[in-house]
Short mmCIF file of C-alpha atoms in Angstrom, two decimals:
data_model
loop_
_atom_site.label_atom_id
_atom_site.label_comp_id
_atom_site.label_asym_id
_atom_site.label_seq_id
_atom_site.Cartn_x
_atom_site.Cartn_y
_atom_site.Cartn_z
CA MET M 1 -10.15 56.04 4.51
CA ALA M 2 -7.73 53.83 6.44
CA LEU M 3 -4.47 55.00 7.96
CA VAL M 4 -1.65 53.07 6.28
CA LYS M 5 1.43 54.45 8.01
CA GLU M 6 2.55 56.97 10.61
CA GLU M 7 6.02 58.47 10.33
CA ILE M 8 7.50 60.33 13.29
CA PHE M 9 9.89 63.16 12.43
CA GLY M 10 13.54 62.54 13.30
CA ILE M 11 15.74 65.40 14.46
CA ALA M 12 16.89 66.30 10.94
CA ARG M 13 13.30 66.60 9.70
CA LYS M 14 12.34 68.53 12.84
CA ILE M 15 15.06 71.10 12.24
CA VAL M 16 14.21 71.45 8.54
CA SER M 17 10.48 71.81 9.22
CA ASN M 18 11.12 74.39 11.94
CA MET M 19 13.52 76.48 9.84
CA THR M 20 11.38 76.41 6.70
CA SER M 21 8.27 77.32 8.72
CA GLU M 22 10.14 80.30 10.16
CA SER M 23 11.24 81.21 6.64
CA TRP M 24 7.74 81.44 5.18
CA GLU M 25 6.26 83.04 8.30
CA ALA M 26 8.85 85.82 8.55
CA ILE M 27 10.33 86.46 5.09
CA PRO M 28 8.61 88.23 2.17
CA HIS M 29 10.14 86.26 -0.69
CA GLY M 30 10.96 87.65 -4.09
CA VAL M 31 11.95 85.13 -6.79
CA VAL M 32 13.52 85.56 -10.21
CA THR M 33 14.71 82.92 -12.68
CA TYR M 34 17.93 83.32 -14.67
CA GLU M 35 18.24 81.07 -17.74
CA ALA M 36 21.82 80.35 -18.70
CA ASP M 37 22.79 79.11 -22.16
CA VAL M 38 25.29 76.43 -21.13
CA THR M 39 25.90 74.87 -24.56
CA ASP M 40 29.48 76.16 -24.86
CA PHE M 41 29.94 76.19 -21.09
CA PHE M 42 29.45 72.41 -20.86
CA ASN M 43 32.17 71.90 -23.48
CA GLU M 44 34.55 74.00 -21.38
CA CYS M 45 33.66 71.95 -18.29
CA LYS M 46 34.69 68.77 -20.10
CA LYS M 47 38.11 70.28 -20.80
CA LEU M 48 38.69 70.75 -17.07
CA ASN M 49 38.89 66.96 -16.64
CA ALA M 50 40.69 66.14 -19.89
CA ASP M 51 43.87 64.99 -18.11
CA CYS M 52 42.19 63.62 -14.96
CA THR M 53 42.41 59.84 -14.53
CA ASP M 54 41.19 59.77 -10.92
CA LYS M 55 37.38 59.88 -10.97
CA SER M 56 37.22 61.12 -7.37
CA LYS M 57 39.20 64.24 -8.33
CA LYS M 58 37.11 65.23 -11.33
CA ILE M 59 35.56 68.68 -11.23
CA THR M 60 31.79 68.38 -11.52
CA ILE M 61 29.30 70.74 -13.16
CA ASN M 62 27.92 71.35 -9.67
CA THR M 63 31.31 72.58 -8.44
CA VAL M 64 31.72 74.93 -11.40
CA MET M 65 28.19 76.31 -10.87
CA LEU M 66 28.98 76.92 -7.20
CA LYS M 67 32.05 78.85 -8.30
CA ILE M 68 30.03 80.89 -10.81
CA ILE M 69 27.48 81.82 -8.14
CA CYS M 70 30.35 82.82 -5.83
CA GLU M 71 31.71 85.11 -8.56
CA GLY M 72 28.24 86.59 -8.93
CA LEU M 73 28.03 87.21 -5.17
CA LYS M 74 31.37 89.01 -5.25
CA ALA M 75 29.86 91.38 -7.80
CA ALA M 76 26.73 91.76 -5.65
CA PRO M 77 27.93 91.57 -2.00
CA LYS M 78 24.52 92.67 -0.70
CA MET M 79 23.29 89.19 -1.66
CA ASN M 80 25.81 87.55 0.67
CA THR M 81 24.38 88.93 3.89
CA HIS M 82 22.47 88.15 7.07
CA LEU M 83 19.52 90.24 8.21
CA GLU M 84 18.52 91.21 11.73
CA PHE M 85 15.02 92.70 11.67
CA ASN M 86 12.73 93.74 14.51
CA ARG M 87 9.28 94.19 13.05
CA LYS M 88 7.76 95.68 16.21
CA LEU M 89 10.35 98.46 16.32
CA VAL M 90 10.83 98.49 12.53
CA ARG M 91 14.60 98.23 12.88
CA GLY M 92 16.83 96.36 10.50
CA THR M 93 20.56 95.64 10.26
CA LEU M 94 22.22 94.02 7.27
CA LYS M 95 25.47 92.17 8.03
CA TYR M 96 28.07 91.78 5.28
CA PHE M 97 30.77 89.08 5.27
CA ASP M 98 34.23 88.75 3.77
CA ASN M 99 33.70 85.00 3.25
CA ILE M 100 31.16 83.18 1.10
CA ASP M 101 30.02 80.21 3.18
CA ILE M 102 27.66 78.02 1.18
CA SER M 103 24.95 76.03 2.94
CA MET M 104 24.70 73.12 0.50
CA PRO M 105 22.08 70.37 0.81
CA MET M 106 23.56 66.98 -0.01
CA VAL M 107 22.43 63.36 0.13
CA LEU M 108 24.39 61.46 2.76
CA PRO M 109 25.49 57.80 2.46
CA SER M 110 22.52 56.89 4.69
CA GLY M 111 20.13 58.38 2.14
CA GLU M 112 19.28 61.32 4.42
CA MET M 113 19.36 64.88 3.10
CA MET M 114 21.58 67.19 5.12
CA THR M 115 22.69 70.78 4.63
CA ILE M 116 26.45 71.12 5.02
CA ASN M 117 28.26 74.44 5.42
CA MET M 118 31.02 74.66 2.83
CA HIS M 119 33.17 77.36 4.39
CA ASP M 120 35.00 80.10 2.47
CA MET M 121 34.15 78.78 -0.98
CA GLY M 122 34.54 82.22 -2.56
CA SER M 123 38.32 82.18 -2.22
CA LYS M 124 38.88 78.59 -3.38
CA THR M 125 39.93 77.29 -6.78
CA LEU M 126 37.78 74.65 -8.48
CA THR M 127 40.23 71.96 -7.36
CA GLU M 128 40.09 73.19 -3.77
CA MET M 129 36.29 73.36 -3.87
CA SER M 130 36.09 69.77 -5.14
CA ALA M 131 38.47 68.61 -2.41
CA ALA M 132 36.41 70.38 0.27
CA ILE M 133 33.16 68.79 -0.94
CA ASN M 134 34.74 65.33 -1.15
CA ASP M 135 36.19 65.73 2.33
CA SER M 136 32.75 66.60 3.72
CA ILE M 137 31.30 63.48 2.08
CA ARG M 138 34.15 61.39 3.56
CA ARG M 139 33.58 62.74 7.07
CA ALA M 140 29.81 62.28 6.73
CA LYS M 141 30.38 58.52 6.39
CA ASN M 142 31.85 58.48 9.91
CA SER M 143 29.19 60.73 11.41
CA ASP M 144 26.11 60.03 13.49
CA MET M 145 23.75 62.68 12.14
CA ASN M 146 21.49 62.56 15.20
CA GLU M 147 24.48 63.58 17.31
CA VAL M 148 25.55 66.34 14.93
CA MET M 149 22.05 67.73 14.58
CA PHE M 150 21.42 67.60 18.33
CA GLU M 151 24.64 69.58 18.89
CA VAL M 152 23.35 72.22 16.48
CA SER M 153 19.87 72.22 18.00
CA LEU M 154 21.25 72.52 21.53
CA ASP M 155 23.57 75.35 20.48
CA ASN M 156 20.64 77.20 18.88
CA THR M 157 18.55 76.67 22.02
CA LEU M 158 21.29 78.04 24.28
CA THR M 159 21.71 81.03 21.95
CA GLY M 160 17.97 81.60 22.21
CA LEU M 161 18.22 81.57 26.01
CA LYS M 162 20.93 84.22 25.88
CA GLU M 163 18.61 86.32 23.73
CA GLY M 164 15.80 85.95 26.25
CA LYS M 165 13.78 83.37 24.29
CA ILE M 166 13.08 81.30 27.39
CA LEU M 167 9.70 79.89 26.35
CA GLN M 168 11.09 78.80 22.98
CA ALA M 169 14.03 77.05 24.67
CA VAL M 170 11.75 75.21 27.12
CA ARG M 171 9.47 74.03 24.33
CA ARG M 172 12.39 72.78 22.23
CA LEU M 173 13.91 70.84 25.12
CA TYR M 174 10.53 69.40 26.01
CA GLY M 175 9.82 68.41 22.42
CA SER M 176 13.15 66.68 21.90
CA LYS M 177 13.94 65.01 25.22
CA MET M 178 10.65 64.20 26.99
CA PRO M 179 9.86 60.45 26.93
CA GLY M 180 7.54 59.32 24.17
CA LYS M 181 7.52 58.64 20.45
CA HIS M 182 8.78 62.13 19.62
CA LYS M 183 11.88 61.89 21.80
CA VAL M 184 15.18 62.43 19.97
CA HIS M 185 17.46 59.48 20.62
CA THR M 186 21.18 60.26 20.86
CA LEU M 187 24.14 58.10 21.78
CA THR M 188 24.81 57.13 25.39
CA GLY M 189 27.44 55.26 27.41
CA ASN M 190 30.21 53.45 25.54
CA ASP M 191 28.65 54.17 22.16
CA LYS M 192 28.83 57.89 22.84
CA LYS M 193 32.39 57.64 24.18
CA LYS M 194 33.47 55.64 21.14
CA TYR M 195 31.86 58.07 18.72
CA TYR M 196 33.40 61.17 20.26
CA SER M 197 36.81 59.50 20.24
CA ILE M 198 36.75 59.88 16.45
CA PRO M 199 38.91 62.93 15.61
CA VAL M 200 36.92 65.97 14.48
CA THR M 201 38.97 65.87 11.27
CA ASP M 202 37.24 62.57 10.45
CA ARG M 203 33.59 63.41 11.27
CA LEU M 204 31.14 66.25 10.88
CA THR M 205 30.60 68.67 13.76
CA LYS M 206 28.23 71.58 14.39
CA HIS M 207 30.80 73.76 12.61
CA ASP M 208 29.89 71.90 9.42
CA ILE M 209 26.14 72.35 9.92
CA GLU M 210 26.03 75.96 11.13
CA GLN M 211 24.46 78.68 9.00
CA GLY M 212 26.28 79.75 5.88
CA THR M 213 25.97 83.15 4.27
CA THR M 214 23.67 81.79 1.53
CA THR M 215 22.13 78.48 0.45
CA ILE M 216 22.65 76.79 -2.92
CA SER M 217 20.64 73.68 -3.86
CA ASN M 218 21.36 71.59 -6.95
CA LEU M 219 17.93 70.27 -7.93
CA GLY M 220 19.28 69.14 -11.29
CA SER M 221 21.47 66.54 -9.60
CA ILE M 222 18.41 64.98 -7.95
CA TYR M 223 16.49 64.54 -11.21
CA ARG M 224 18.46 65.38 -14.35
CA GLU M 225 15.50 64.64 -16.63
CA HIS M 226 13.42 67.41 -15.07
CA LYS M 227 11.94 69.86 -17.58
CA GLY M 228 11.16 73.27 -16.13
CA ALA M 229 12.46 75.40 -13.29
CA CYS M 230 12.08 75.75 -9.54
CA THR M 231 9.41 78.40 -8.85
CA LEU M 232 9.41 78.57 -5.04
CA LEU M 233 12.52 78.50 -2.89
CA GLU M 234 12.72 79.19 0.82
CA ILE M 235 15.34 81.48 2.32
CA ILE M 236 16.64 80.28 5.68
CA PRO M 237 16.92 83.20 8.13
CA PRO M 238 19.07 85.11 8.80
CA GLN M 239 20.28 84.57 5.21
CA THR M 240 18.86 86.95 2.61
CA THR M 241 19.26 84.81 -0.52
CA ALA M 242 18.89 81.26 -1.76
CA PHE M 243 19.67 79.65 -5.12
CA ALA M 244 18.45 76.54 -6.94
CA ILE M 245 20.42 75.08 -9.87
CA ASP M 246 18.13 73.10 -12.15
CA SER M 247 18.84 70.49 -14.82
CA ALA M 248 20.23 71.47 -18.22
CA GLN M 249 17.51 71.19 -20.86
CA LYS M 250 17.43 71.34 -24.66
CA ARG M 251 15.31 74.29 -25.80
CA PRO M 252 14.65 76.17 -29.04
CA THR M 253 16.50 79.46 -28.60
CA VAL M 254 16.81 82.62 -30.67
CA VAL M 255 20.50 83.36 -31.37
CA THR M 256 22.27 85.81 -33.66
CA ASP M 257 24.35 84.18 -36.42
CA GLU M 258 27.61 85.45 -37.93
CA ASN M 259 25.65 87.63 -40.36
CA GLY M 260 23.73 89.37 -37.59
CA ASN M 261 20.50 87.53 -38.34
CA ASP M 262 18.27 86.03 -35.63
CA VAL M 263 17.86 82.28 -36.05
CA ILE M 264 16.38 79.51 -33.94
CA GLU M 265 18.79 76.85 -32.67
CA THR M 266 18.56 73.97 -30.24
CA ARG M 267 20.57 75.11 -27.23
CA LEU M 268 21.25 73.71 -23.77
CA ILE M 269 19.59 75.91 -21.15
CA MET M 270 20.08 75.68 -17.38
CA PRO M 271 17.58 77.62 -15.20
CA LEU M 272 18.89 79.18 -12.01
CA THR M 273 16.32 80.29 -9.44
CA ILE M 274 17.25 83.24 -7.23
CA ALA M 275 15.22 84.01 -4.10
CA ILE M 276 15.71 87.25 -2.17
CA ASP M 277 14.44 88.54 1.16
CA HIS M 278 12.49 91.60 0.05
CA ARG M 279 13.01 93.27 3.42
CA ALA M 280 16.72 93.51 2.66
CA LEU M 281 17.00 93.47 -1.13
CA ASP M 282 15.19 94.76 -4.19
CA TYR M 283 15.37 93.25 -7.67
CA GLY M 284 17.82 95.96 -8.66
CA ASP M 285 20.29 94.54 -6.15
CA VAL M 286 20.34 91.29 -8.16
CA VAL M 287 21.31 93.01 -11.44
CA PRO M 288 25.11 93.06 -10.75
CA PHE M 289 24.90 89.34 -9.97
CA MET M 290 23.11 88.56 -13.25
CA LYS M 291 25.47 90.79 -15.26
CA LYS M 292 28.46 88.87 -13.88
CA LEU M 293 26.81 85.59 -14.92
CA ASP M 294 26.10 87.06 -18.37
CA GLU M 295 29.79 87.87 -18.66
CA ILE M 296 30.88 84.37 -17.63
CA PHE M 297 28.46 82.44 -19.87
CA ALA M 298 29.31 84.69 -22.84
CA ASN M 299 32.99 83.78 -22.36
CA PRO M 300 32.94 80.33 -20.70
CA SER M 301 36.64 79.68 -21.37
CA ILE M 302 37.27 81.88 -18.32
CA ILE M 303 36.64 78.84 -16.11
CA GLN M 304 39.93 77.30 -17.26
CA GLY M 305 41.72 79.92 -15.15
CA TRP M 306 39.76 78.88 -12.05
CA LYS M 307 41.18 75.37 -11.88
#
């Protein structure tokens, strides 16, 4: 066996690998899949853009699904929380929030995957949500992600120092800034001065990368032809939930016709994977969320009032 290539982790991959490792080491995951019949829902989504001539302002399926999940979280506020848990002392505190801040992985113009915090999405209309997402994409084009991620990493390290995690802080600084192939390279001199002269309204900052109240990934947008559903999904602490939206798929489905008879029809089904931190939530806590989604998908015309 011959070694073909060696790839050194950049700062983005370092942060992702560290956070996901912490997730699986610390969190007892519980996962449930919700299968939405989106046949009629997709038709309603098309109506949202009937009069839109500007492609950049069209409301996407992804945006509507984000809104639906936000509505579900309003019905189940325990799912929009952060958990502080001390296993040694067996002490836990669940923190509730008035905002729904969505950590949303997106592909940047550079091809890198980055998780952006879409702030206060629960109170926005579909048009406002679309504008917020488009603005984040616009600012990402002007952003040096190594700089943004290093700001976040440094902030987390300093927070750890305040909490007494001295050894962790020393290791992180050593791993990122000591000379060698693993050193994180950030801007210096005139390049750094020029970059930070860009107004914060035109580039991403640590405010855009900080932890949201939950994470929503759209796997269906990565590979629309995928058949199946996400079965494992990591929760990023201190969040207590994570969601994965999969691709819409044609499936034989039992439906009740106008005469009350069960018949098999070809319907469009979209799986939604819901992961919960079992230290903080039980499956019963997810029921209000799923009931709200049942209500929406049974009457999809409701989304017209969200525009």
